[in-house]
């Protein structure tokens, strides 16, 4: 018996595709004046940016994908599903409060930071300590995923501080954060449990 409905594979798989396609298309619309190595994704979504509608659309779609995935990922612990949904809400809010065309924005930065934190914590909170859990929901892989995301976020902050390759760091960590739900769903679909373990509403 399947642990999650198959449609969750679509919602989780669309998340990294839409995010990466969004920043690639938005960067191409911005032209040579944008440097993806040193400049962040938020620059693409800022007021006045040529591709802001594309990047903000990608953020909105990413948030919806995370919300749908959290809803359908019934094999994960409830705390993890709620946290993933919170990350989805943060992605939607990021699109609704883009950064200004120049300078910083405390509101945008705060929402983005909350989204980073929620999407970094959800793998650990979603873990199932039972021996029969799918591999991506077992404590060790879940802890490793959260650790990678936390290290990635620290790398991004360091690059921002030293004005280095912040664009690269941000893309690496956000790509991994958007991909992890798909890996979790895939592991759940590949994992079969015995019929007597099924919940009454799944029978």
mmCIF file of C-alpha atoms in Angstrom:
data_model
loop_
_atom_site.group_PDB
_atom_site.id
_atom_site.type_symbol
_atom_site.label_atom_id
_atom_site.label_comp_id
_atom_site.label_asym_id
_atom_site.label_seq_id
_atom_site.Cartn_x
_atom_site.Cartn_y
_atom_site.Cartn_z
ATOM 1 C CA UNK A 1 0.000 0.000 0.000
ATOM 2 C CA UNK A 2 1.268 3.467 -0.928
ATOM 3 C CA UNK A 3 2.268 5.770 1.920
ATOM 4 C CA UNK A 4 1.413 8.944 -0.023
ATOM 5 C CA UNK A 5 -0.881 9.650 -2.992
ATOM 6 C CA UNK A 6 0.895 9.690 -6.345
ATOM 7 C CA UNK A 7 -0.125 13.276 -7.110
ATOM 8 C CA UNK A 8 2.301 14.444 -4.406
ATOM 9 C CA UNK A 9 5.106 13.348 -6.725
ATOM 10 C CA UNK A 10 3.911 16.012 -9.174
ATOM 11 C CA UNK A 11 3.627 18.838 -6.636
ATOM 12 C CA UNK A 12 7.007 18.069 -5.076
ATOM 13 C CA UNK A 13 8.705 17.511 -8.433
ATOM 14 C CA UNK A 14 7.442 20.797 -9.856
ATOM 15 C CA UNK A 15 8.948 22.808 -6.976
ATOM 16 C CA UNK A 16 12.649 22.677 -7.982
ATOM 17 C CA UNK A 17 11.821 22.840 -11.695
ATOM 18 C CA UNK A 18 9.718 25.983 -11.328
ATOM 19 C CA UNK A 19 12.186 27.680 -8.978
ATOM 20 C CA UNK A 20 15.254 27.044 -11.150
ATOM 21 C CA UNK A 21 13.412 27.841 -14.383
ATOM 22 C CA UNK A 22 12.157 31.032 -12.741
ATOM 23 C CA UNK A 23 15.569 32.380 -11.848
ATOM 24 C CA UNK A 24 17.040 31.354 -15.215
ATOM 25 C CA UNK A 25 14.312 33.065 -17.242
ATOM 26 C CA UNK A 26 14.280 36.133 -14.979
ATOM 27 C CA UNK A 27 18.074 36.457 -15.268
ATOM 28 C CA UNK A 28 17.887 36.250 -19.058
ATOM 29 C CA UNK A 29 15.269 39.016 -19.091
ATOM 30 C CA UNK A 30 17.441 41.147 -16.810
ATOM 31 C CA UNK A 31 20.329 40.940 -19.270
ATOM 32 C CA UNK A 32 24.090 41.266 -18.776
ATOM 33 C CA UNK A 33 23.691 43.812 -15.996
ATOM 34 C CA UNK A 34 22.742 41.019 -13.621
ATOM 35 C CA UNK A 35 25.477 38.776 -12.213
ATOM 36 C CA UNK A 36 24.062 35.439 -10.932
ATOM 37 C CA UNK A 37 27.344 34.650 -9.193
ATOM 38 C CA UNK A 38 27.321 37.612 -6.817
ATOM 39 C CA UNK A 39 23.723 38.847 -6.877
ATOM 40 C CA UNK A 40 20.818 37.171 -5.116
ATOM 41 C CA UNK A 41 17.546 35.848 -6.473
ATOM 42 C CA UNK A 42 15.734 38.641 -4.639
ATOM 43 C CA UNK A 43 17.342 41.133 -7.017
ATOM 44 C CA UNK A 44 15.497 39.412 -9.875
ATOM 45 C CA UNK A 45 12.199 39.752 -8.003
ATOM 46 C CA UNK A 46 12.734 43.354 -6.881
ATOM 47 C CA UNK A 47 10.490 46.231 -7.890
ATOM 48 C CA UNK A 48 11.469 47.480 -11.351
ATOM 49 C CA UNK A 49 13.428 44.377 -12.375
ATOM 50 C CA UNK A 50 12.710 43.266 -15.931
ATOM 51 C CA UNK A 51 11.970 39.699 -14.900
ATOM 52 C CA UNK A 52 10.331 40.420 -11.572
ATOM 53 C CA UNK A 53 6.987 39.019 -12.723
ATOM 54 C CA UNK A 54 8.676 35.743 -13.656
ATOM 55 C CA UNK A 55 10.628 35.415 -10.407
ATOM 56 C CA UNK A 56 7.716 36.364 -8.204
ATOM 57 C CA UNK A 57 5.505 33.961 -10.143
ATOM 58 C CA UNK A 58 8.060 31.238 -9.477
ATOM 59 C CA UNK A 59 8.013 32.054 -5.749
ATOM 60 C CA UNK A 60 4.225 31.847 -5.708
ATOM 61 C CA UNK A 61 4.253 28.529 -7.550
ATOM 62 C CA UNK A 62 6.956 27.195 -5.228
ATOM 63 C CA UNK A 63 4.867 28.092 -2.196
ATOM 64 C CA UNK A 64 1.778 26.385 -3.601
ATOM 65 C CA UNK A 65 3.829 23.278 -4.407
ATOM 66 C CA UNK A 66 5.138 23.095 -0.830
ATOM 67 C CA UNK A 67 1.636 23.554 0.577
ATOM 68 C CA UNK A 68 0.236 20.754 -1.578
ATOM 69 C CA UNK A 69 3.146 18.476 -0.763
ATOM 70 C CA UNK A 70 2.740 19.103 2.967
ATOM 71 C CA UNK A 71 -0.940 18.269 2.685
ATOM 72 C CA UNK A 72 -0.355 14.981 0.893
ATOM 73 C CA UNK A 73 2.784 13.822 2.693
ATOM 74 C CA UNK A 74 0.863 11.858 5.304
ATOM 75 C CA UNK A 75 3.784 9.507 6.022
ATOM 76 C CA UNK A 76 5.749 12.367 7.634
ATOM 77 C CA UNK A 77 5.359 13.508 11.230
ATOM 78 C CA UNK A 78 2.753 16.232 11.681
ATOM 79 C CA UNK A 79 5.295 18.768 12.956
ATOM 80 C CA UNK A 80 7.330 18.386 9.783
ATOM 81 C CA UNK A 81 4.299 18.744 7.541
ATOM 82 C CA UNK A 82 3.226 21.922 9.328
ATOM 83 C CA UNK A 83 6.742 23.336 9.075
ATOM 84 C CA UNK A 84 6.938 22.542 5.346
ATOM 85 C CA UNK A 85 3.577 24.244 4.871
ATOM 86 C CA UNK A 86 4.950 27.239 6.761
ATOM 87 C CA UNK A 87 7.861 27.342 4.334
ATOM 88 C CA UNK A 88 5.358 27.354 1.504
ATOM 89 C CA UNK A 89 3.480 30.271 3.040
ATOM 90 C CA UNK A 90 6.769 32.145 3.447
ATOM 91 C CA UNK A 91 7.548 31.631 -0.259
ATOM 92 C CA UNK A 92 4.167 33.116 -1.163
ATOM 93 C CA UNK A 93 4.701 36.094 1.139
ATOM 94 C CA UNK A 94 8.196 36.680 -0.332
ATOM 95 C CA UNK A 95 6.506 37.103 -3.713
ATOM 96 C CA UNK A 96 3.979 39.513 -2.243
ATOM 97 C CA UNK A 97 6.610 41.694 -0.530
ATOM 98 C CA UNK A 98 9.499 41.895 -3.021
ATOM 99 C CA UNK A 99 12.660 43.783 -2.218
ATOM 100 C CA UNK A 100 12.937 47.428 -3.329
ATOM 101 C CA UNK A 101 14.820 48.268 -6.496
ATOM 102 C CA UNK A 102 17.750 49.559 -4.419
ATOM 103 C CA UNK A 103 18.790 49.095 -0.827
ATOM 104 C CA UNK A 104 17.555 46.509 1.622
ATOM 105 C CA UNK A 105 14.145 45.675 3.050
ATOM 106 C CA UNK A 106 13.681 44.477 6.618
ATOM 107 C CA UNK A 107 10.239 43.075 5.801
ATOM 108 C CA UNK A 108 11.413 41.103 2.759
ATOM 109 C CA UNK A 109 14.586 39.953 4.486
ATOM 110 C CA UNK A 110 12.686 38.802 7.572
ATOM 111 C CA UNK A 111 10.207 36.750 5.561
ATOM 112 C CA UNK A 112 13.001 35.209 3.512
ATOM 113 C CA UNK A 113 14.928 34.321 6.679
ATOM 114 C CA UNK A 114 11.850 32.672 8.218
ATOM 115 C CA UNK A 115 11.347 30.690 5.015
ATOM 116 C CA UNK A 116 14.976 29.550 5.039
ATOM 117 C CA UNK A 117 14.671 28.439 8.660
ATOM 118 C CA UNK A 118 11.393 26.552 8.204
ATOM 119 C CA UNK A 119 12.569 24.721 5.100
ATOM 120 C CA UNK A 120 15.807 23.800 6.862
ATOM 121 C CA UNK A 121 14.043 22.436 9.953
ATOM 122 C CA UNK A 122 11.191 20.505 8.364
ATOM 123 C CA UNK A 123 13.225 17.383 7.387
ATOM 124 C CA UNK A 124 14.249 16.841 11.000
ATOM 125 C CA UNK A 125 10.763 17.517 12.347
ATOM 126 C CA UNK A 126 9.237 15.173 9.775
ATOM 127 C CA UNK A 127 11.433 12.228 10.750
ATOM 128 C CA UNK A 128 9.901 8.964 11.907
ATOM 129 C CA UNK A 129 11.898 7.059 14.508
ATOM 130 C CA UNK A 130 10.211 3.779 13.651
ATOM 131 C CA UNK A 131 12.356 1.141 12.006
ATOM 132 C CA UNK A 132 9.996 0.736 9.065
ATOM 133 C CA UNK A 133 10.030 4.344 7.880
ATOM 134 C CA UNK A 134 11.024 5.285 4.312
ATOM 135 C CA UNK A 135 14.731 6.113 4.124
ATOM 136 C CA UNK A 136 14.272 9.897 3.714
ATOM 137 C CA UNK A 137 12.100 10.030 6.841
ATOM 138 C CA UNK A 138 14.550 8.138 9.016
ATOM 139 C CA UNK A 139 16.384 10.217 11.640
ATOM 140 C CA UNK A 140 19.889 9.981 10.123
ATOM 141 C CA UNK A 141 19.035 11.143 6.570
ATOM 142 C CA UNK A 142 16.635 13.756 7.951
ATOM 143 C CA UNK A 143 19.309 15.146 10.269
ATOM 144 C CA UNK A 144 21.829 15.144 7.418
ATOM 145 C CA UNK A 145 19.431 17.084 5.170
ATOM 146 C CA UNK A 146 18.789 19.699 7.865
ATOM 147 C CA UNK A 147 22.530 19.966 8.571
ATOM 148 C CA UNK A 148 23.318 20.538 4.893
ATOM 149 C CA UNK A 149 20.678 23.255 4.685
ATOM 150 C CA UNK A 150 21.921 24.977 7.832
ATOM 151 C CA UNK A 151 25.514 24.897 6.590
ATOM 152 C CA UNK A 152 24.331 26.201 3.226
ATOM 153 C CA UNK A 153 22.482 29.070 4.880
ATOM 154 C CA UNK A 154 25.598 29.922 6.921
ATOM 155 C CA UNK A 155 27.661 29.878 3.727
ATOM 156 C CA UNK A 156 25.179 32.246 2.088
ATOM 157 C CA UNK A 157 25.320 34.677 5.024
ATOM 158 C CA UNK A 158 29.122 34.578 4.957
ATOM 159 C CA UNK A 159 29.209 35.338 1.240
ATOM 160 C CA UNK A 160 26.744 38.179 1.731
ATOM 161 C CA UNK A 161 28.956 39.645 4.463
ATOM 162 C CA UNK A 162 32.146 39.398 2.424
ATOM 163 C CA UNK A 163 30.391 40.379 -0.820
ATOM 164 C CA UNK A 164 31.485 37.142 -2.435
ATOM 165 C CA UNK A 165 29.600 34.476 -4.383
ATOM 166 C CA UNK A 166 26.302 35.079 -2.598
ATOM 167 C CA UNK A 167 24.301 34.263 -5.712
ATOM 168 C CA UNK A 168 25.894 30.844 -6.032
ATOM 169 C CA UNK A 169 25.472 30.047 -2.342
ATOM 170 C CA UNK A 170 21.815 31.076 -2.346
ATOM 171 C CA UNK A 171 21.047 29.016 -5.437
ATOM 172 C CA UNK A 172 22.726 25.922 -4.043
ATOM 173 C CA UNK A 173 20.829 25.985 -0.744
ATOM 174 C CA UNK A 174 17.457 26.978 -2.203
ATOM 175 C CA UNK A 175 17.730 24.342 -4.918
ATOM 176 C CA UNK A 176 18.432 21.670 -2.313
ATOM 177 C CA UNK A 177 15.588 22.899 -0.114
ATOM 178 C CA UNK A 178 13.165 22.709 -3.037
ATOM 179 C CA UNK A 179 14.437 19.266 -4.075
ATOM 180 C CA UNK A 180 14.311 17.545 -0.679
ATOM 181 C CA UNK A 181 10.486 17.212 -0.548
ATOM 182 C CA UNK A 182 10.637 15.396 -3.897
ATOM 183 C CA UNK A 183 13.259 12.998 -2.535
ATOM 184 C CA UNK A 184 11.096 12.356 0.528
ATOM 185 C CA UNK A 185 8.025 11.676 -1.592
ATOM 186 C CA UNK A 186 10.000 9.391 -3.902
ATOM 187 C CA UNK A 187 11.273 7.389 -0.948
ATOM 188 C CA UNK A 188 7.709 7.063 0.369
ATOM 189 C CA UNK A 189 6.379 5.848 -2.973
ATOM 190 C CA UNK A 190 9.159 3.277 -3.272
ATOM 191 C CA UNK A 191 8.566 2.068 0.276
ATOM 192 C CA UNK A 192 5.796 -0.467 0.772
ATOM 193 C CA UNK A 193 4.374 -1.306 4.139
ATOM 194 C CA UNK A 194 2.315 -4.321 5.069
ATOM 195 C CA UNK A 195 -1.510 -3.974 4.931
ATOM 196 C CA UNK A 196 -1.927 -4.325 8.702
ATOM 197 C CA UNK A 197 0.132 -1.131 9.179
ATOM 198 C CA UNK A 198 -2.278 0.951 7.138
ATOM 199 C CA UNK A 199 -4.442 3.584 8.739
ATOM 200 C CA UNK A 200 -8.215 2.931 8.663
ATOM 201 C CA UNK A 201 -8.839 5.744 6.171
ATOM 202 C CA UNK A 202 -6.216 4.346 3.820
ATOM 203 C CA UNK A 203 -7.651 0.837 3.620
#
